[in-house]
PDB file of C-alpha atoms in Angstrom:
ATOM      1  CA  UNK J   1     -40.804  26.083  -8.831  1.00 48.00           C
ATOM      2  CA  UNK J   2     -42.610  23.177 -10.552  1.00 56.00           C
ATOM      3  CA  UNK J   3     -42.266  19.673  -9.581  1.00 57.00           C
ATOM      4  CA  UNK J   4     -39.645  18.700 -12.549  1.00 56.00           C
ATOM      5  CA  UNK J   5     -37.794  22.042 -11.681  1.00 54.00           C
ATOM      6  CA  UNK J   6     -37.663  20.781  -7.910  1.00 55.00           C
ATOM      7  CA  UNK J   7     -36.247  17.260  -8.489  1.00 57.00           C
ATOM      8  CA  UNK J   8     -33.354  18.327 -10.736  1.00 56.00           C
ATOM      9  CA  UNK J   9     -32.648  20.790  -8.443  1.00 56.00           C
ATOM     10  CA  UNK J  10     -32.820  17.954  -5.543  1.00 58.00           C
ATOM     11  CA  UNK J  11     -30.187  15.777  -7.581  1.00 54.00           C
ATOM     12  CA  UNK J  12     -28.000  18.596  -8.661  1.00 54.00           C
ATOM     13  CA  UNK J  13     -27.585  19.789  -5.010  1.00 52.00           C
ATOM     14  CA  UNK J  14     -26.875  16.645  -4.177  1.00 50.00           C
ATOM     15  CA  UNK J  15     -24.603  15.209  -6.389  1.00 51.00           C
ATOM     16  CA  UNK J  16     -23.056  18.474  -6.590  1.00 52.00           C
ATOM     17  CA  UNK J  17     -18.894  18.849  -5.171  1.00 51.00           C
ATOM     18  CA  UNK J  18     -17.984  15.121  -5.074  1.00 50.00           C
ATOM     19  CA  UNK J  19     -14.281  14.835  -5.778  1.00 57.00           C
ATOM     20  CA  UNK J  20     -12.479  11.756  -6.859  1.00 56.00           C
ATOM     21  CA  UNK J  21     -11.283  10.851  -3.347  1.00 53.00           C
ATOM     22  CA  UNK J  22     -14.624  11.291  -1.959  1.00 53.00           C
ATOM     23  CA  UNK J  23     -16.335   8.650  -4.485  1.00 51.00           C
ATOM     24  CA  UNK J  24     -13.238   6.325  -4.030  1.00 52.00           C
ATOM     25  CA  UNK J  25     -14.253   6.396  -0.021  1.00 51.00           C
ATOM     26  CA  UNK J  26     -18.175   6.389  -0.945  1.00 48.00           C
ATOM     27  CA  UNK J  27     -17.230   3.448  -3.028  1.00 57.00           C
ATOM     28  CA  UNK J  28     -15.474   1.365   0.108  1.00 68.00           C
ATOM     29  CA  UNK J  29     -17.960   2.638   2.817  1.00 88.00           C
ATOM     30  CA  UNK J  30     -21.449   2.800   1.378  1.00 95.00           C
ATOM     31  CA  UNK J  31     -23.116   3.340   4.499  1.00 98.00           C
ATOM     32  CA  UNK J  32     -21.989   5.463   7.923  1.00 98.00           C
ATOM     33  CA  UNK J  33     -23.328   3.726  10.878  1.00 98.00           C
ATOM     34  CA  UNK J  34     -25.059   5.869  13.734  1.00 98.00           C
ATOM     35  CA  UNK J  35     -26.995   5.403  17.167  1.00 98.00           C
ATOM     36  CA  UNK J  36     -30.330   6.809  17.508  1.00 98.00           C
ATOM     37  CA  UNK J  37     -30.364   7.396  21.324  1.00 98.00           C
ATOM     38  CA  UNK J  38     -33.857   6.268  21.450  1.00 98.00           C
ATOM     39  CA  UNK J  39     -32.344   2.932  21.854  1.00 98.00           C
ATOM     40  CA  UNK J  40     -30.843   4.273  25.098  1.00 98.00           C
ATOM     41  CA  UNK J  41     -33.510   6.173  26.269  1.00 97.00           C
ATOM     42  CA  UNK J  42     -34.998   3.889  28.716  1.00 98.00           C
ATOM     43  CA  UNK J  43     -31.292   4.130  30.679  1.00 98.00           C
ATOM     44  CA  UNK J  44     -32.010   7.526  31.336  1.00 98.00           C
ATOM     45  CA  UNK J  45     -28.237   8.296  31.015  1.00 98.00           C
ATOM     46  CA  UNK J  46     -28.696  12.088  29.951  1.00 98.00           C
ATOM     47  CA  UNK J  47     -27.156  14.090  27.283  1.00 98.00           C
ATOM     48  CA  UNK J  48     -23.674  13.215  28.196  1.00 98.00           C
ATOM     49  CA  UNK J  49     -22.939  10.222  28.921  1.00 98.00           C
ATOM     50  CA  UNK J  50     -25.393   8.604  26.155  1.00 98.00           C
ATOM     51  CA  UNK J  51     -22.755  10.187  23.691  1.00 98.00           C
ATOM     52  CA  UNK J  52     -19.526   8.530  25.748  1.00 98.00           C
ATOM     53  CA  UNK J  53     -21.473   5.110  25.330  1.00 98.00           C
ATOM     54  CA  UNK J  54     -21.813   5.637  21.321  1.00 98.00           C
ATOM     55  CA  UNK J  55     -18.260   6.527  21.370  1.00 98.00           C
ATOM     56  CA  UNK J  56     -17.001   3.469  23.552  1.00 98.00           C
ATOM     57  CA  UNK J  57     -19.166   1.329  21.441  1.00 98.00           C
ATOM     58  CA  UNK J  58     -17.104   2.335  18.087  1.00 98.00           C
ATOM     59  CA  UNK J  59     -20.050   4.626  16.700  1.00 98.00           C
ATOM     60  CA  UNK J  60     -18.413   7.604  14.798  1.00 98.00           C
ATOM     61  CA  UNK J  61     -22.007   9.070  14.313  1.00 98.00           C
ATOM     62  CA  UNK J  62     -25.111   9.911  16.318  1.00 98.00           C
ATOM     63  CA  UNK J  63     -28.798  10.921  16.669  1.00 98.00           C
ATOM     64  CA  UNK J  64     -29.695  13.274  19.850  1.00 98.00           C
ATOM     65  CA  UNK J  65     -33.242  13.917  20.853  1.00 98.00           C
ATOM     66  CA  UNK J  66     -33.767  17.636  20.875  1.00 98.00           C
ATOM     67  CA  UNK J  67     -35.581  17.652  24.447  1.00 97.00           C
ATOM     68  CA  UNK J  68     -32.626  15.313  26.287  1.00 98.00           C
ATOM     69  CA  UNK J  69     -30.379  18.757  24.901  1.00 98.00           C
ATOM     70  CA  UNK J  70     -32.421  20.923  25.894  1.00 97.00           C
ATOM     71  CA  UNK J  71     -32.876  18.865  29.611  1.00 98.00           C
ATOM     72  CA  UNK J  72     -28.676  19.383  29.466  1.00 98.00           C
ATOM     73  CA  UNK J  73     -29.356  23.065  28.763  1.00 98.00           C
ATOM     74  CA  UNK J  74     -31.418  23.818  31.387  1.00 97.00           C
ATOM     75  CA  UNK J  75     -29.266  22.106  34.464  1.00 97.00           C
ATOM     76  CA  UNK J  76     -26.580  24.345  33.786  1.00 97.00           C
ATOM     77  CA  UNK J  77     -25.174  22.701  30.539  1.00 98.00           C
ATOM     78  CA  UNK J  78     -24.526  25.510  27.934  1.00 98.00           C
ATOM     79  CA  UNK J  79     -24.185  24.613  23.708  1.00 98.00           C
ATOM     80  CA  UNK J  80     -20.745  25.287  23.433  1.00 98.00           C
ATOM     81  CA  UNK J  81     -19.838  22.883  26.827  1.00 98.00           C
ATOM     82  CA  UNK J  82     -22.223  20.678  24.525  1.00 98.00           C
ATOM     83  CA  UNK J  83     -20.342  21.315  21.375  1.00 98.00           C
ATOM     84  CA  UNK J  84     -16.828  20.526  23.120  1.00 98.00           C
ATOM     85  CA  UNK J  85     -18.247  16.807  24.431  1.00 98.00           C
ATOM     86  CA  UNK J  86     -19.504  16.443  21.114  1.00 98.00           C
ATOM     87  CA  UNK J  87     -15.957  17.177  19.550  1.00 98.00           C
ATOM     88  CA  UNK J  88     -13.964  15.247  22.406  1.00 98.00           C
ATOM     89  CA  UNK J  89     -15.433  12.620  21.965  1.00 98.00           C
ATOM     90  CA  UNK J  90     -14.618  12.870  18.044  1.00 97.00           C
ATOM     91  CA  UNK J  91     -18.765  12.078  17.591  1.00 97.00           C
ATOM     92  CA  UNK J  92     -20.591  13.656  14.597  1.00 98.00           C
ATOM     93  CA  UNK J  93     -24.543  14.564  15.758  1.00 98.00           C
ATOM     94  CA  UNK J  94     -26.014  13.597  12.289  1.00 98.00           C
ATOM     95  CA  UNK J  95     -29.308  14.874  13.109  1.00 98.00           C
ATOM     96  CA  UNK J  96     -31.794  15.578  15.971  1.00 98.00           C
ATOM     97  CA  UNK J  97     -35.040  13.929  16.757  1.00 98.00           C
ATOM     98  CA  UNK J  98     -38.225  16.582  17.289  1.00 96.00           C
ATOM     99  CA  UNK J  99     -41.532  16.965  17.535  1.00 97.00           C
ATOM    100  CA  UNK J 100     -42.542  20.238  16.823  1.00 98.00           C
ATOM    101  CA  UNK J 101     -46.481  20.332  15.188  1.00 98.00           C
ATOM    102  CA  UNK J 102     -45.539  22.306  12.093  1.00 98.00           C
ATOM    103  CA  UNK J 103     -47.763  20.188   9.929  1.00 98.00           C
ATOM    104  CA  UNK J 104     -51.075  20.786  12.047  1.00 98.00           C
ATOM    105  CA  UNK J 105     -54.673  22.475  10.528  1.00 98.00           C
ATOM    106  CA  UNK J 106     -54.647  24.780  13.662  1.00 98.00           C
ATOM    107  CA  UNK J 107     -52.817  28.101  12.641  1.00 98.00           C
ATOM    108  CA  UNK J 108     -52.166  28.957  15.768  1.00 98.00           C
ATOM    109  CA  UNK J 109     -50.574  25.597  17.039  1.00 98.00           C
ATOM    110  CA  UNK J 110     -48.643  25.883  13.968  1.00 98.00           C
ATOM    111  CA  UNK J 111     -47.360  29.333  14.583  1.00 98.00           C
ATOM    112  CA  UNK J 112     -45.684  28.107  17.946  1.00 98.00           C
ATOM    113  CA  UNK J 113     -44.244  25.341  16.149  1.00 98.00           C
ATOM    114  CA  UNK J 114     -42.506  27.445  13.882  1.00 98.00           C
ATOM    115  CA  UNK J 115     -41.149  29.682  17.045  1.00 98.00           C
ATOM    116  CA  UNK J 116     -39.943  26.092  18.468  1.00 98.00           C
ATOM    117  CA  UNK J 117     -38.610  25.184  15.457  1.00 98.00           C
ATOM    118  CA  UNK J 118     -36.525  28.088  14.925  1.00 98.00           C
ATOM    119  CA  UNK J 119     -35.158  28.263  18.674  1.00 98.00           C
ATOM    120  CA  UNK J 120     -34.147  24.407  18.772  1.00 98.00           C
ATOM    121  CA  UNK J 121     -32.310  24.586  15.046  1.00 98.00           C
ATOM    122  CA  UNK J 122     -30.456  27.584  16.129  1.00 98.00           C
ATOM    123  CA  UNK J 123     -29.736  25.520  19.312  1.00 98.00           C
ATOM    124  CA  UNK J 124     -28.266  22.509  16.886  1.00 98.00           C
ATOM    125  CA  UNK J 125     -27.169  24.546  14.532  1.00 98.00           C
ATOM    126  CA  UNK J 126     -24.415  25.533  17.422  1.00 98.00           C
ATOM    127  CA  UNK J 127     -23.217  22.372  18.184  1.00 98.00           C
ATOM    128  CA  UNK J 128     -22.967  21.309  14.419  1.00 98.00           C
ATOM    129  CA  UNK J 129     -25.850  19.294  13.789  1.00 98.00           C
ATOM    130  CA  UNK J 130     -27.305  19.508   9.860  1.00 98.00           C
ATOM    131  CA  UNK J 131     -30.391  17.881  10.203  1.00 98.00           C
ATOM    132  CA  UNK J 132     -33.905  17.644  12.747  1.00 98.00           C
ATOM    133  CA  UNK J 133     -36.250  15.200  11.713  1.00 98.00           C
ATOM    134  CA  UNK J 134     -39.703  16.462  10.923  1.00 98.00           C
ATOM    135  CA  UNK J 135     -42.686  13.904  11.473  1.00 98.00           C
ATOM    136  CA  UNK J 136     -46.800  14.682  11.603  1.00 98.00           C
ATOM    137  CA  UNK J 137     -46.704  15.336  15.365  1.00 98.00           C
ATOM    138  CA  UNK J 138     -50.098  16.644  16.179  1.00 98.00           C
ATOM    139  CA  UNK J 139     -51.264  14.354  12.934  1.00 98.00           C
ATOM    140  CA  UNK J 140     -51.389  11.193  14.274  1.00 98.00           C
ATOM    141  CA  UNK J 141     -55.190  10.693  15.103  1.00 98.00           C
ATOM    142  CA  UNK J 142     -57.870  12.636  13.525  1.00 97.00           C
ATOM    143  CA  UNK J 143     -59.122  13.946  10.116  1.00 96.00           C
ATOM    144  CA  UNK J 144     -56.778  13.320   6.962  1.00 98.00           C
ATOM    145  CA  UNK J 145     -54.638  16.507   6.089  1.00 98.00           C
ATOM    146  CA  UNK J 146     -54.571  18.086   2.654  1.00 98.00           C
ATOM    147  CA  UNK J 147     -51.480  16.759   1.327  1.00 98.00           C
ATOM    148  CA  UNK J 148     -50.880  19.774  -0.583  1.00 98.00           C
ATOM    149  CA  UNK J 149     -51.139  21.983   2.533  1.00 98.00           C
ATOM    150  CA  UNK J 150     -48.828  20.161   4.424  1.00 98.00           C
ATOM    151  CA  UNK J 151     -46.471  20.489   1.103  1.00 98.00           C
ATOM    152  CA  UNK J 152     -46.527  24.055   1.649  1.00 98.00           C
ATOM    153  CA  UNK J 153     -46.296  24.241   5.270  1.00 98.00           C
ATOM    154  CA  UNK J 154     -43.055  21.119   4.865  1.00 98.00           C
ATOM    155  CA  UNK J 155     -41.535  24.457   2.659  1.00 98.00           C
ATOM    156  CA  UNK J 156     -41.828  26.763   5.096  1.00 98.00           C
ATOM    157  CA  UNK J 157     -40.091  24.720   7.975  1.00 98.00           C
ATOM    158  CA  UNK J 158     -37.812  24.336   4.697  1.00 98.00           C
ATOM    159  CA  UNK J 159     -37.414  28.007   4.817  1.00 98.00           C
ATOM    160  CA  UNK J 160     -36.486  28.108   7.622  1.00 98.00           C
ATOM    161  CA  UNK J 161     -33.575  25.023   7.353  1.00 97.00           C
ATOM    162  CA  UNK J 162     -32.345  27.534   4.488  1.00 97.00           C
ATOM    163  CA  UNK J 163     -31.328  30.769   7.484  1.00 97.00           C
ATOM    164  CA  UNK J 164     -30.359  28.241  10.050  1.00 96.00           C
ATOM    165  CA  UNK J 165     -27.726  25.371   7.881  1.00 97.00           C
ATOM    166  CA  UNK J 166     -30.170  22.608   9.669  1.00 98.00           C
ATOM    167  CA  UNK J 167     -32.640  20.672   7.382  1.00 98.00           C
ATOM    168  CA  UNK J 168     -35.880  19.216   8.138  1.00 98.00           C
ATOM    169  CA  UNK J 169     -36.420  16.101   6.705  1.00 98.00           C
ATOM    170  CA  UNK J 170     -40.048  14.587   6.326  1.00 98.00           C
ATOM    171  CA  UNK J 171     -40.196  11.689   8.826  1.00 98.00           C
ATOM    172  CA  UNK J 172     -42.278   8.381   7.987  1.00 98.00           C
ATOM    173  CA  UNK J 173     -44.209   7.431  10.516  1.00 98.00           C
ATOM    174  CA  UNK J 174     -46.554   3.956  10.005  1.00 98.00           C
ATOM    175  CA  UNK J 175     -48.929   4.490  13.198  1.00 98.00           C
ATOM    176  CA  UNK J 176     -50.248   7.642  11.887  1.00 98.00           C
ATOM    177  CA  UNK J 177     -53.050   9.230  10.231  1.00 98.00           C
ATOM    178  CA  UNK J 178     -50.876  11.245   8.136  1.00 98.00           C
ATOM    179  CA  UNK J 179     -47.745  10.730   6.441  1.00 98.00           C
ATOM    180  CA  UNK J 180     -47.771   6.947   7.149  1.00 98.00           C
ATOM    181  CA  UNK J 181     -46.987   5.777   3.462  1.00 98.00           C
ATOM    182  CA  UNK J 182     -43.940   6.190   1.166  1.00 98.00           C
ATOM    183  CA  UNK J 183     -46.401   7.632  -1.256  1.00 98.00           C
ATOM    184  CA  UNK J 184     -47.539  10.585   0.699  1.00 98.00           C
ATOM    185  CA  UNK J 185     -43.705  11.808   1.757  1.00 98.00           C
ATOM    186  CA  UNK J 186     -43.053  11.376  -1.411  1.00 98.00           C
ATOM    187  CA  UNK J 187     -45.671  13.867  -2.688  1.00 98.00           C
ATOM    188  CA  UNK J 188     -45.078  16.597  -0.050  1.00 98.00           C
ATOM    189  CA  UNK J 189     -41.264  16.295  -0.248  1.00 98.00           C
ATOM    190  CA  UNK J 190     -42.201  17.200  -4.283  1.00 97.00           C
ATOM    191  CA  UNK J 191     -44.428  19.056  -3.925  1.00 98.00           C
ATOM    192  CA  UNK J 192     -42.811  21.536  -1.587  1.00 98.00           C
ATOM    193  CA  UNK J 193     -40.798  22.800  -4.323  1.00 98.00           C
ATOM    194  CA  UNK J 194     -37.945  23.321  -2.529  1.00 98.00           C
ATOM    195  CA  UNK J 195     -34.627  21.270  -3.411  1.00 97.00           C
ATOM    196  CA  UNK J 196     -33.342  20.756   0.268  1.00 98.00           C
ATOM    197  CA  UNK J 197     -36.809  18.335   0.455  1.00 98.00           C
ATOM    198  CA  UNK J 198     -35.522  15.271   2.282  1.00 98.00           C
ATOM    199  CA  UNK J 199     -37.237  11.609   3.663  1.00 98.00           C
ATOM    200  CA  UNK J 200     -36.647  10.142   6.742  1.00 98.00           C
ATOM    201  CA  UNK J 201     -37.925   6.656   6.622  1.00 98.00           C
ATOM    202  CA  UNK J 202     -37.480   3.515   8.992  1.00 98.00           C
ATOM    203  CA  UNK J 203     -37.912   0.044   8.569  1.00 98.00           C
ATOM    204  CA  UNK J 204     -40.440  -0.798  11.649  1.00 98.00           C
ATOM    205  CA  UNK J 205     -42.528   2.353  10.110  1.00 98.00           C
ATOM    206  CA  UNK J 206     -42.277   0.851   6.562  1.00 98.00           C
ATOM    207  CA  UNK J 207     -43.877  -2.190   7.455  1.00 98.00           C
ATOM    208  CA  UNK J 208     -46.314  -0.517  10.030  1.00 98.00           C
ATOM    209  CA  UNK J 209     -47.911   1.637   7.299  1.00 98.00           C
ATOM    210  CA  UNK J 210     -47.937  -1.099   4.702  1.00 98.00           C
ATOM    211  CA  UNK J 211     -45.575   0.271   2.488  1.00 98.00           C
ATOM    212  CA  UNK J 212     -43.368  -2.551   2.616  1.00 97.00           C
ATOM    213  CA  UNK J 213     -39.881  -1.968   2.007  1.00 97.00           C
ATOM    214  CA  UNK J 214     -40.187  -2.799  -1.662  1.00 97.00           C
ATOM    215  CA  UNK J 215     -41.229   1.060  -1.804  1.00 97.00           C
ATOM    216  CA  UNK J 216     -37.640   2.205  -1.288  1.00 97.00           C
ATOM    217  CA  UNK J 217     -37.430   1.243  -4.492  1.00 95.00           C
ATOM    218  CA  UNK J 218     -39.575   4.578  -5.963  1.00 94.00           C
ATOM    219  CA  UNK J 219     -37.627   6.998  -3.921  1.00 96.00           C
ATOM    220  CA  UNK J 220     -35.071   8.463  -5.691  1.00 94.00           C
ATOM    221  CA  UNK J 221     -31.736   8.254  -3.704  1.00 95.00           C
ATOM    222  CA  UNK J 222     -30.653  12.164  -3.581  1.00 95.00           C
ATOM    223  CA  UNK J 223     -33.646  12.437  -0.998  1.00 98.00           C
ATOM    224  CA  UNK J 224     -32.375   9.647   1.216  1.00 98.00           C
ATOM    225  CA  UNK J 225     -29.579  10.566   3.399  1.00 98.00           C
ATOM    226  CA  UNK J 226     -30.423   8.966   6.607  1.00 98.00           C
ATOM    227  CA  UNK J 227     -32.526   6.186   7.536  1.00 98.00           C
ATOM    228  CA  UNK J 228     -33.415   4.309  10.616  1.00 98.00           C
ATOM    229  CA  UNK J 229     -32.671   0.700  11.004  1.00 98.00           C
ATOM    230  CA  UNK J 230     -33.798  -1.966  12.998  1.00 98.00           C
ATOM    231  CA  UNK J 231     -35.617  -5.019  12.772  1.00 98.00           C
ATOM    232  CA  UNK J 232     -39.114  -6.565  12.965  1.00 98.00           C
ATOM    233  CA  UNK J 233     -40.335 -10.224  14.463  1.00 98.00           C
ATOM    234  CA  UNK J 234     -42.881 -12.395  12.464  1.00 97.00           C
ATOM    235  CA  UNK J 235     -45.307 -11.780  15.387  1.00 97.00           C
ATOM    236  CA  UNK J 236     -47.656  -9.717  16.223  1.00 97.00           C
ATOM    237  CA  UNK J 237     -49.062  -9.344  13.328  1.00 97.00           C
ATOM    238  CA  UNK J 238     -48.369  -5.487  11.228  1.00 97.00           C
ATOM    239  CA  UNK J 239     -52.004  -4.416  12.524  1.00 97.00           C
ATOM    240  CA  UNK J 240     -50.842  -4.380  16.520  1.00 98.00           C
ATOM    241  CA  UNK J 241     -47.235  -4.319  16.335  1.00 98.00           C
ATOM    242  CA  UNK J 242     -45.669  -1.675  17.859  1.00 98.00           C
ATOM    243  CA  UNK J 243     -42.434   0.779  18.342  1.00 97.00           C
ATOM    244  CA  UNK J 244     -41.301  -1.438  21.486  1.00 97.00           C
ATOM    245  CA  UNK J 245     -41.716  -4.737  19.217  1.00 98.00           C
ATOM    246  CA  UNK J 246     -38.726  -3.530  16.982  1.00 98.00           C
ATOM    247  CA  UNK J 247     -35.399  -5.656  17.338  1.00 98.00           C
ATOM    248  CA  UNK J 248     -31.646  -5.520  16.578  1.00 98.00           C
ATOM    249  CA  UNK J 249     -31.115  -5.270  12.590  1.00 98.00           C
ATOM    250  CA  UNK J 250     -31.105  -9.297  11.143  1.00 98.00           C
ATOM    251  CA  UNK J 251     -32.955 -10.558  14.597  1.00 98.00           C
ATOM    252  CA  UNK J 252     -36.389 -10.285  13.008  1.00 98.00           C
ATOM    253  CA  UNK J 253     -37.892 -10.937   9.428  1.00 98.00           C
ATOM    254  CA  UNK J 254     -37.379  -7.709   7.533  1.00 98.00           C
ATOM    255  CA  UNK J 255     -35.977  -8.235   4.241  1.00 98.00           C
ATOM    256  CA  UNK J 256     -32.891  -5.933   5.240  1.00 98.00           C
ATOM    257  CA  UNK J 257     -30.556  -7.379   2.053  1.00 97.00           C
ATOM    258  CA  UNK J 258     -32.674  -6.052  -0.641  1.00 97.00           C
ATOM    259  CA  UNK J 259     -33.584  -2.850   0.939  1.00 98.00           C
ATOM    260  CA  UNK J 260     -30.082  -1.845   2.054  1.00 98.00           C
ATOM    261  CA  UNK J 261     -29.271  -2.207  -1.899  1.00 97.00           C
ATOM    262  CA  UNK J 262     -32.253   0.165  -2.741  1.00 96.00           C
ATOM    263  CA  UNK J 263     -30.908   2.245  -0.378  1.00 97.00           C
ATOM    264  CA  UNK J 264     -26.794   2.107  -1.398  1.00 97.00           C
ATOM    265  CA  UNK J 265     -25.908   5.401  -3.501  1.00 96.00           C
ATOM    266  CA  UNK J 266     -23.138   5.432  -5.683  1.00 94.00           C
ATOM    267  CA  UNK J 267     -23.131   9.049  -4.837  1.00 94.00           C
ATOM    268  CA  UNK J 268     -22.525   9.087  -1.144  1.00 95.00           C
ATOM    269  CA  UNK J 269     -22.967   6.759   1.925  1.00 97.00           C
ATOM    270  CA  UNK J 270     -26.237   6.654   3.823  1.00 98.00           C
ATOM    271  CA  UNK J 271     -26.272   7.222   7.546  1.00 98.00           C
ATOM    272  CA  UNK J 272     -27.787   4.349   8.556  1.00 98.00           C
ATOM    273  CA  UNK J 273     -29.123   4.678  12.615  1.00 98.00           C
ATOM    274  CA  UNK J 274     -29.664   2.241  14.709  1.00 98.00           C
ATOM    275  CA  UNK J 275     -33.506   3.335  16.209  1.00 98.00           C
ATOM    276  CA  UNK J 276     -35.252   0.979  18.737  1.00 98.00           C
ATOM    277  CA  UNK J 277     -37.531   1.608  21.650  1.00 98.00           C
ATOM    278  CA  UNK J 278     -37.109  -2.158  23.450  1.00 98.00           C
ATOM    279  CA  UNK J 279     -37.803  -2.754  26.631  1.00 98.00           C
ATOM    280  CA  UNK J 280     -35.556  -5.722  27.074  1.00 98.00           C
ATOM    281  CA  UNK J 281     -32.679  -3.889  25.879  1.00 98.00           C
ATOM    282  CA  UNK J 282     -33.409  -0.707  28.112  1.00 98.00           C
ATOM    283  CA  UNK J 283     -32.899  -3.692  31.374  1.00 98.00           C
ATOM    284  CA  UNK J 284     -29.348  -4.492  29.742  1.00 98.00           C
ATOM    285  CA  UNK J 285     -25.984  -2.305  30.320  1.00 98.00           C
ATOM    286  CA  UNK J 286     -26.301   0.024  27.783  1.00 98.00           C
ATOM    287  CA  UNK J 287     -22.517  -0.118  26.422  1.00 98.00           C
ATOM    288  CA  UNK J 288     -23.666  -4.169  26.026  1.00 98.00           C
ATOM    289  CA  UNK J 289     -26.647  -2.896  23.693  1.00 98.00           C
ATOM    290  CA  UNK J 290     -25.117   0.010  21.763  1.00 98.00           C
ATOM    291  CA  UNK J 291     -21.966  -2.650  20.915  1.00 98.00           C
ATOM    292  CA  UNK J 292     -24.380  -5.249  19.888  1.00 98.00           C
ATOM    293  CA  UNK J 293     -26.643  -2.816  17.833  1.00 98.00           C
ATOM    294  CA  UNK J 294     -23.243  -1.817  16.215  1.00 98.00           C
ATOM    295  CA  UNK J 295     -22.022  -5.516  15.270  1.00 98.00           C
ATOM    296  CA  UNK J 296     -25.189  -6.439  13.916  1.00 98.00           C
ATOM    297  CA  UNK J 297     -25.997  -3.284  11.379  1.00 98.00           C
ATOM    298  CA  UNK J 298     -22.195  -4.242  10.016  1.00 98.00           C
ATOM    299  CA  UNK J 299     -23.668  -7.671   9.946  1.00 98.00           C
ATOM    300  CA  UNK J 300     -26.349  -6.835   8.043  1.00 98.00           C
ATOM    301  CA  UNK J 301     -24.364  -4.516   5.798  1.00 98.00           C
ATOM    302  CA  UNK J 302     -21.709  -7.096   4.708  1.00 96.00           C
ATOM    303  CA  UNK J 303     -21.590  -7.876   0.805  1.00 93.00           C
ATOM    304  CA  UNK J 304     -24.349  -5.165  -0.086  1.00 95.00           C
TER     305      UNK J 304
END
């Protein structure tokens, strides 16, 4: 499949099966708002009860992080107990956060990955979660990969989304070696040849790589279906800032109106999650912060 062949068949999947109803409610909700629990994760609250605080807060939609399941799993939790909180509590898992080193030189390191990869999609796959996110773990430091390597290995983790119902999608991350620029997701997602190719982008990691979030702008919105917001003070500078600097969404200096109308798609709404790491929240009652993180992303949202 050449590139043109793979980006029609990118938009035709996605725009594909939207009925009149659905683009009247895309049209009067352009963006679903979820809770990436990493903005919990310093309460140590555990699988559970991090999803009754999203749902007390008013979020419809979550993020999990594959290895707080998997903690649930192994003190006795089971997926469908996991699957019946989930659906209690009337909370949709969007997608999972992981770390498997799929995009690594080292075949060997990358043939575990895969093996990880497929048991913890099957795992989500049970409790109805679509989507893991796939970043350059194992990447970070180091030698510059091949981008058109890591194309084909991003279609074989693909591959794999295709037997299990759960996507990978190609995670931006600023700090890193590899895959720290729009430009370079952008490539591999293309270049995989594969139409399920999908970005996961954020805006701390935007301006950490020095993409800016003007580069939204050359993404074309079928690949976008989820993206992580939060904010970003004036100082420090983009050089040291790091993941714990990140604020609520409209506390810091990110230009969050023009990018959340790059992002809008007339097609369908964008899961927009809320994904900090802050210290000073992690001291705070967590119900306080997940509430707060809530207000402000509709804050934020409000005329785009």
């Amino acid at each position: 499949m050449d590139r043109r062949t793979a980006l029609s068949s990118i938009l035709a999947v996605s725009g594909a099966g939207i009925l009149p109803a659905e683009a009247a409610k895309i049209k009067a909700q352009p963006f679903i708002y979820s809770l990436n629990m990493s903005t919990l994760r310093g309460h140590k609250l555990g699988f559970r009860k991090e999803l009754e605080v999203a749902s007390k807060a008013g979020f419809g939609s979550v993020e999990i992080w594959i290895n707080t399941l998997q903690d649930y799993l192994k003190t006795g939790g089971t997926l469908q107990e996991a699957k019946k909180i989930i659906n209690d509590l009337g909370i949709k898992v969007e997608d999972a956060i992981g770390f498997a080193t799929w995009i690594v030189d080292d075949e060997s390191a990358r043939s575990k990955a895969i093996e990880q990869l497929k048991v913890e999609m099957d795992q989500l796959a049970q409790i109805g979660c679509p989507r893991i996110a796939a970043p350059p773990m194992g990447a970070t430091t180091g030698a510059s990969l091949d981008l058109a390597k890591v194309a084909e290995r991003y279609r074989t983790i693909l591959e794999l989304g295709d037997k299990t119902g759960v996507v990978p999608h190609l995670e931006l991350w600023g700090f890193s070696k590899n895959l720290s620029r729009v430009g370079e997701i952008l490539y591999v997602a293309v270049e995989s040849g594969h139409p399920s190719a999908r970005l996961l982008m954020d805006v701390y990691h935007l301006h950490k790589g020095g993409s800016g979030m003007d580069a939204v702008k050359d993404v074309g919105k079928p690949l976008v279906e989820i993206f992580h917001i939060n904010d970003y003070p004036a100082t420090p500078p983009r050089e040291t800032i790091t993941d714990a600097d990140r604020v609520y969404a409209g506390d810091g200096v990110a230009p969050l109106k023009d990018l959340l109308k790059s992002l809008k798609n007339p097609d369908r709404p964008v899961i927009l999650s809320f994904e900090v790491f802050n210290k000073d929240y992690y001291a705070q009652d967590a119900l306080l912060v997940a509430k707060t993180g809530l207000t402000k992303m509709k804050k934020v949202t409000e005329g785009v």
